Coordinates of C-alpha atoms in Angstrom, one line a residue:
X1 CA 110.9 81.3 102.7
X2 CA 114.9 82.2 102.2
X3 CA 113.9 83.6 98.4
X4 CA 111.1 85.9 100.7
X5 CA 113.4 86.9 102.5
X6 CA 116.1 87.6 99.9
X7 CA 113.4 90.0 98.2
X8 CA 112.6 91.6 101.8
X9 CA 108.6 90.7 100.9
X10 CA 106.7 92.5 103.4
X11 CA 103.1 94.2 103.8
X12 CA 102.2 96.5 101.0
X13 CA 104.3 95.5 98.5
X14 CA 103.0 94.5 95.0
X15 CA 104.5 90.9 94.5
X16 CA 105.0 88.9 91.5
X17 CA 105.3 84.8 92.1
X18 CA 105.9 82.6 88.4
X19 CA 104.3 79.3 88.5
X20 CA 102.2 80.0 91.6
X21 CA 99.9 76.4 91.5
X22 CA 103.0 74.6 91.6
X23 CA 104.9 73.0 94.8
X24 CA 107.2 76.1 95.2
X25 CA 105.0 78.6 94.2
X26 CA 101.8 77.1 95.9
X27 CA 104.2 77.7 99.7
X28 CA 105.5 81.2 98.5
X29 CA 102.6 82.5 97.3
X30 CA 100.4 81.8 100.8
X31 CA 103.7 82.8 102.9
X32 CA 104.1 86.2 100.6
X33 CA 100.2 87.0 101.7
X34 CA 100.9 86.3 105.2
X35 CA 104.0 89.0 105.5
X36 CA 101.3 91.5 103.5
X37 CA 101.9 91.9 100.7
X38 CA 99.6 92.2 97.6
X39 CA 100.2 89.0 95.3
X40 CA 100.2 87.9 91.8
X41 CA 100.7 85.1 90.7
X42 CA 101.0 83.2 86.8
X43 CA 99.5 79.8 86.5
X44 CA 96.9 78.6 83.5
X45 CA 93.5 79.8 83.8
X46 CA 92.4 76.3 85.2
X47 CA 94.4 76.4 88.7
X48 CA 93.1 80.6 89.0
X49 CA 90.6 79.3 91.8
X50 CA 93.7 77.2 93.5
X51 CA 96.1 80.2 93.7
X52 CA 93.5 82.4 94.9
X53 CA 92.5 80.5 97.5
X54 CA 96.6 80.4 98.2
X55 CA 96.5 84.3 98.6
X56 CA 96.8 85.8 95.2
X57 CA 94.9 88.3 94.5
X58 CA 95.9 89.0 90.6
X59 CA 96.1 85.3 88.5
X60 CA 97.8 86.0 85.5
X61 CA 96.9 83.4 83.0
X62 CA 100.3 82.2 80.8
X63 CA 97.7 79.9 78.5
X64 CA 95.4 82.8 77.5
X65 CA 97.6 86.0 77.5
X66 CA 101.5 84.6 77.3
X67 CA 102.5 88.4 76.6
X68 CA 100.5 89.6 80.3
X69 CA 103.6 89.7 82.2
X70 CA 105.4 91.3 79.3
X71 CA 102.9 93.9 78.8
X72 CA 103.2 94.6 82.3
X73 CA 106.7 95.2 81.8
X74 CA 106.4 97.7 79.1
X75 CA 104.4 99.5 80.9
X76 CA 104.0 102.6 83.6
X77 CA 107.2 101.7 86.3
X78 CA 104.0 102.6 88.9
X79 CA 102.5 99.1 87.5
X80 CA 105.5 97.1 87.9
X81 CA 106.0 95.1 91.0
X82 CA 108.1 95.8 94.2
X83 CA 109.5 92.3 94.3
X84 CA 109.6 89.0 91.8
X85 CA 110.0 85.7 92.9
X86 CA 110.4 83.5 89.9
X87 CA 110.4 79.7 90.1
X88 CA 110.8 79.1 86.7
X89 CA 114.3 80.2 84.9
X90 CA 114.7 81.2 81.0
X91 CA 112.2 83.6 79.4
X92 CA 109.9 83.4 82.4
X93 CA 113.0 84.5 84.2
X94 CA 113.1 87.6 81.3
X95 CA 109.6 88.7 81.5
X96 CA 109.2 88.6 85.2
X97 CA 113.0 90.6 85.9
X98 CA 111.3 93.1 83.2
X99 CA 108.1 93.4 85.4
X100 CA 109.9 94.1 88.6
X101 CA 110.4 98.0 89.5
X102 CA 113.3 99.3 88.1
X103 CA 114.2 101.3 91.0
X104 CA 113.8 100.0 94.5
X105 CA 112.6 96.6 92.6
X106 CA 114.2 93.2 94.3
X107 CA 114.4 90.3 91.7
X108 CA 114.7 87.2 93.1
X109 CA 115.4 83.4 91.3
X110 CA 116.1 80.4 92.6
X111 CA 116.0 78.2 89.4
X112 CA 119.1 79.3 86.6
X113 CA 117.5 77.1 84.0
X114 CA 118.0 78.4 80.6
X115 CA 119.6 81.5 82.1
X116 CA 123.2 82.1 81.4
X117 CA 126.0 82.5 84.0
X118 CA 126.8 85.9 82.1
X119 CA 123.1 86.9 82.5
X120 CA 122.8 86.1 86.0
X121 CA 126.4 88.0 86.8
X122 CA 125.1 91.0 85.2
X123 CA 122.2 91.6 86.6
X124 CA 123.3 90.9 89.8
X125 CA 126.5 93.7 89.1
X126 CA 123.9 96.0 88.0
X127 CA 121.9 96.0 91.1
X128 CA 125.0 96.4 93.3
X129 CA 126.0 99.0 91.4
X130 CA 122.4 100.6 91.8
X131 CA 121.9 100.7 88.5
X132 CA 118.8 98.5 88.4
X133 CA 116.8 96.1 90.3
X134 CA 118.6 94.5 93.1
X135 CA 118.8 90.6 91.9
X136 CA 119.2 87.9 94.2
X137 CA 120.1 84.1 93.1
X138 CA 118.8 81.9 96.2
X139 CA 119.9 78.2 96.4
X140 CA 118.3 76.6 99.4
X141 CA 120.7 76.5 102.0
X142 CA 120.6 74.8 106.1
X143 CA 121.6 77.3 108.7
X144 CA 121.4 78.4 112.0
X145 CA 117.5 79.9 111.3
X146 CA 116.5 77.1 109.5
X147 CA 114.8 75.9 112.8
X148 CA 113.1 78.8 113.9
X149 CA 111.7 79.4 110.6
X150 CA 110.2 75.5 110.7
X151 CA 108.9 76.7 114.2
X152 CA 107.6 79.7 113.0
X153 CA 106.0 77.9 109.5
X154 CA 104.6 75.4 111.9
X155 CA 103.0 78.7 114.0
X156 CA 101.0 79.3 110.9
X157 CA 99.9 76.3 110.3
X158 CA 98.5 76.0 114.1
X159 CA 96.7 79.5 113.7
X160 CA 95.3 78.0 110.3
X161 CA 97.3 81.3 107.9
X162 CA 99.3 78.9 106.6
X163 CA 98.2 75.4 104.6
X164 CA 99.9 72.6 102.7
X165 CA 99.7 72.8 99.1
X166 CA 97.5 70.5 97.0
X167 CA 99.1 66.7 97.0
X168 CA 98.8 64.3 94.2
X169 CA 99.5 61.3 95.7
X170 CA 101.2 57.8 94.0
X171 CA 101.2 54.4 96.6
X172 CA 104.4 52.3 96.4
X173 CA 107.5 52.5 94.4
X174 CA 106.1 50.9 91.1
X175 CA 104.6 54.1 90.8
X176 CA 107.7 56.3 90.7
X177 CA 107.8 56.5 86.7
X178 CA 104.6 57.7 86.9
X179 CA 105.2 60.1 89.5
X180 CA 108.0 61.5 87.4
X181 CA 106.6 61.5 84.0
X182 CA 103.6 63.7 86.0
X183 CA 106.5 65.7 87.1
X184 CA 108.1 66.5 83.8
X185 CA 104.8 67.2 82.2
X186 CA 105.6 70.3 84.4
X187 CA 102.2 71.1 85.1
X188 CA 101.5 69.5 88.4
X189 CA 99.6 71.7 90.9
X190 CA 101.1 71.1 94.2
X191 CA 103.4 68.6 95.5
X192 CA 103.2 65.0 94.0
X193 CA 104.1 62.3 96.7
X194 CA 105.4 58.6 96.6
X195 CA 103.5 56.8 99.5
X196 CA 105.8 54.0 100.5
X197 CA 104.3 52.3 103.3
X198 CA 101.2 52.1 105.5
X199 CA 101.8 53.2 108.7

């Protein structure tokens, strides 16, 4: 929700989410196509049903066409997107920045992995300085509108514009190493959770 907001997503702009099946993605993808805007979204061909039942409109397939985003980026500025929200880090980070309008574009990251503190400095100078995209580095933080926007999230739920991700579910702690080795096969679609206890 904050990285939304740090990219001002809003109705009809043409938005970029990396890894849009996964637990991040799966939220800011649906929440992106409730402000209005026009999504896309990069997942493997297998999980293109999930995402666009999650609100994007555009799955870009990584396994079949590694180069789409890329190619995107190389192209007409018209074709590049108004906003990128990328989940991922490194050269996911590279190729979606690339993608994202050059002027007026908002780039915005919340995961540094494999991306240098130089990298991350620059870009963000060049934006201020309007010599770029603006780029935005979002860490998750608890504040005052933390609360409303839980109300809010909860709002959409209610009206039925807003639904949970896809869970893969483990029961009891034994199964924590498997949870985690799912996780860090890094292609989990949705949110893995570790049932403790029966209620």
């Amino acid at each position: 929700w904050q990285a939304l907001d740090a990219g001002r997503v809003g109705a009809g702009q043409k938005v970029l989410i990396t890894a849009a099946a996964g637990g991040v993605g799966s939220f800011a993808t649906a929440l992106a196509a409730v402000r209005g805007a026009t999504v896309s979204g990069t997942a493997s061909g297998r999980n293109a049903a999930y995402i666009g039942g999650r609100g994007v409109t555009t799955p870009i397939d990584y396994t079949q066409a590694p180069d789409a985003v890329a190619a995107i980026a190389a192209g007409d500025e018209a074709n590049k997107f108004d906003v990128a929200v990328d989940v991922m880090g490194g050269a996911t980070e590279d190729a979606a920045y690339a993608a994202t309008k050059d002027r007026g574009g908002r780039f915005v990251s919340i995961m540094n992995s494999g991306t240098s503190l130089a990298k991350v400095a620059g870009r963000t100078l060049r934006g201020a300085l309007g010599l770029g995209r603006k780029y935005s580095f979002v860490v998750l933080a608890i504040n005052d509108g933390t609360g409303a926007r839980l109300e809010e999230a909860a709002g959409l739920i209610e009206a039925g514009k807003l639904s949970p991700p896809e869970i893969k579910a483990f029961n009891g702690l034994a199964a924590v190493p498997a949870a985690m080795k799912e996780l860090e096969g890094g292609h989990v679609r949705g949110k893995v959770v570790i049932k403790v206890a029966d209620e």
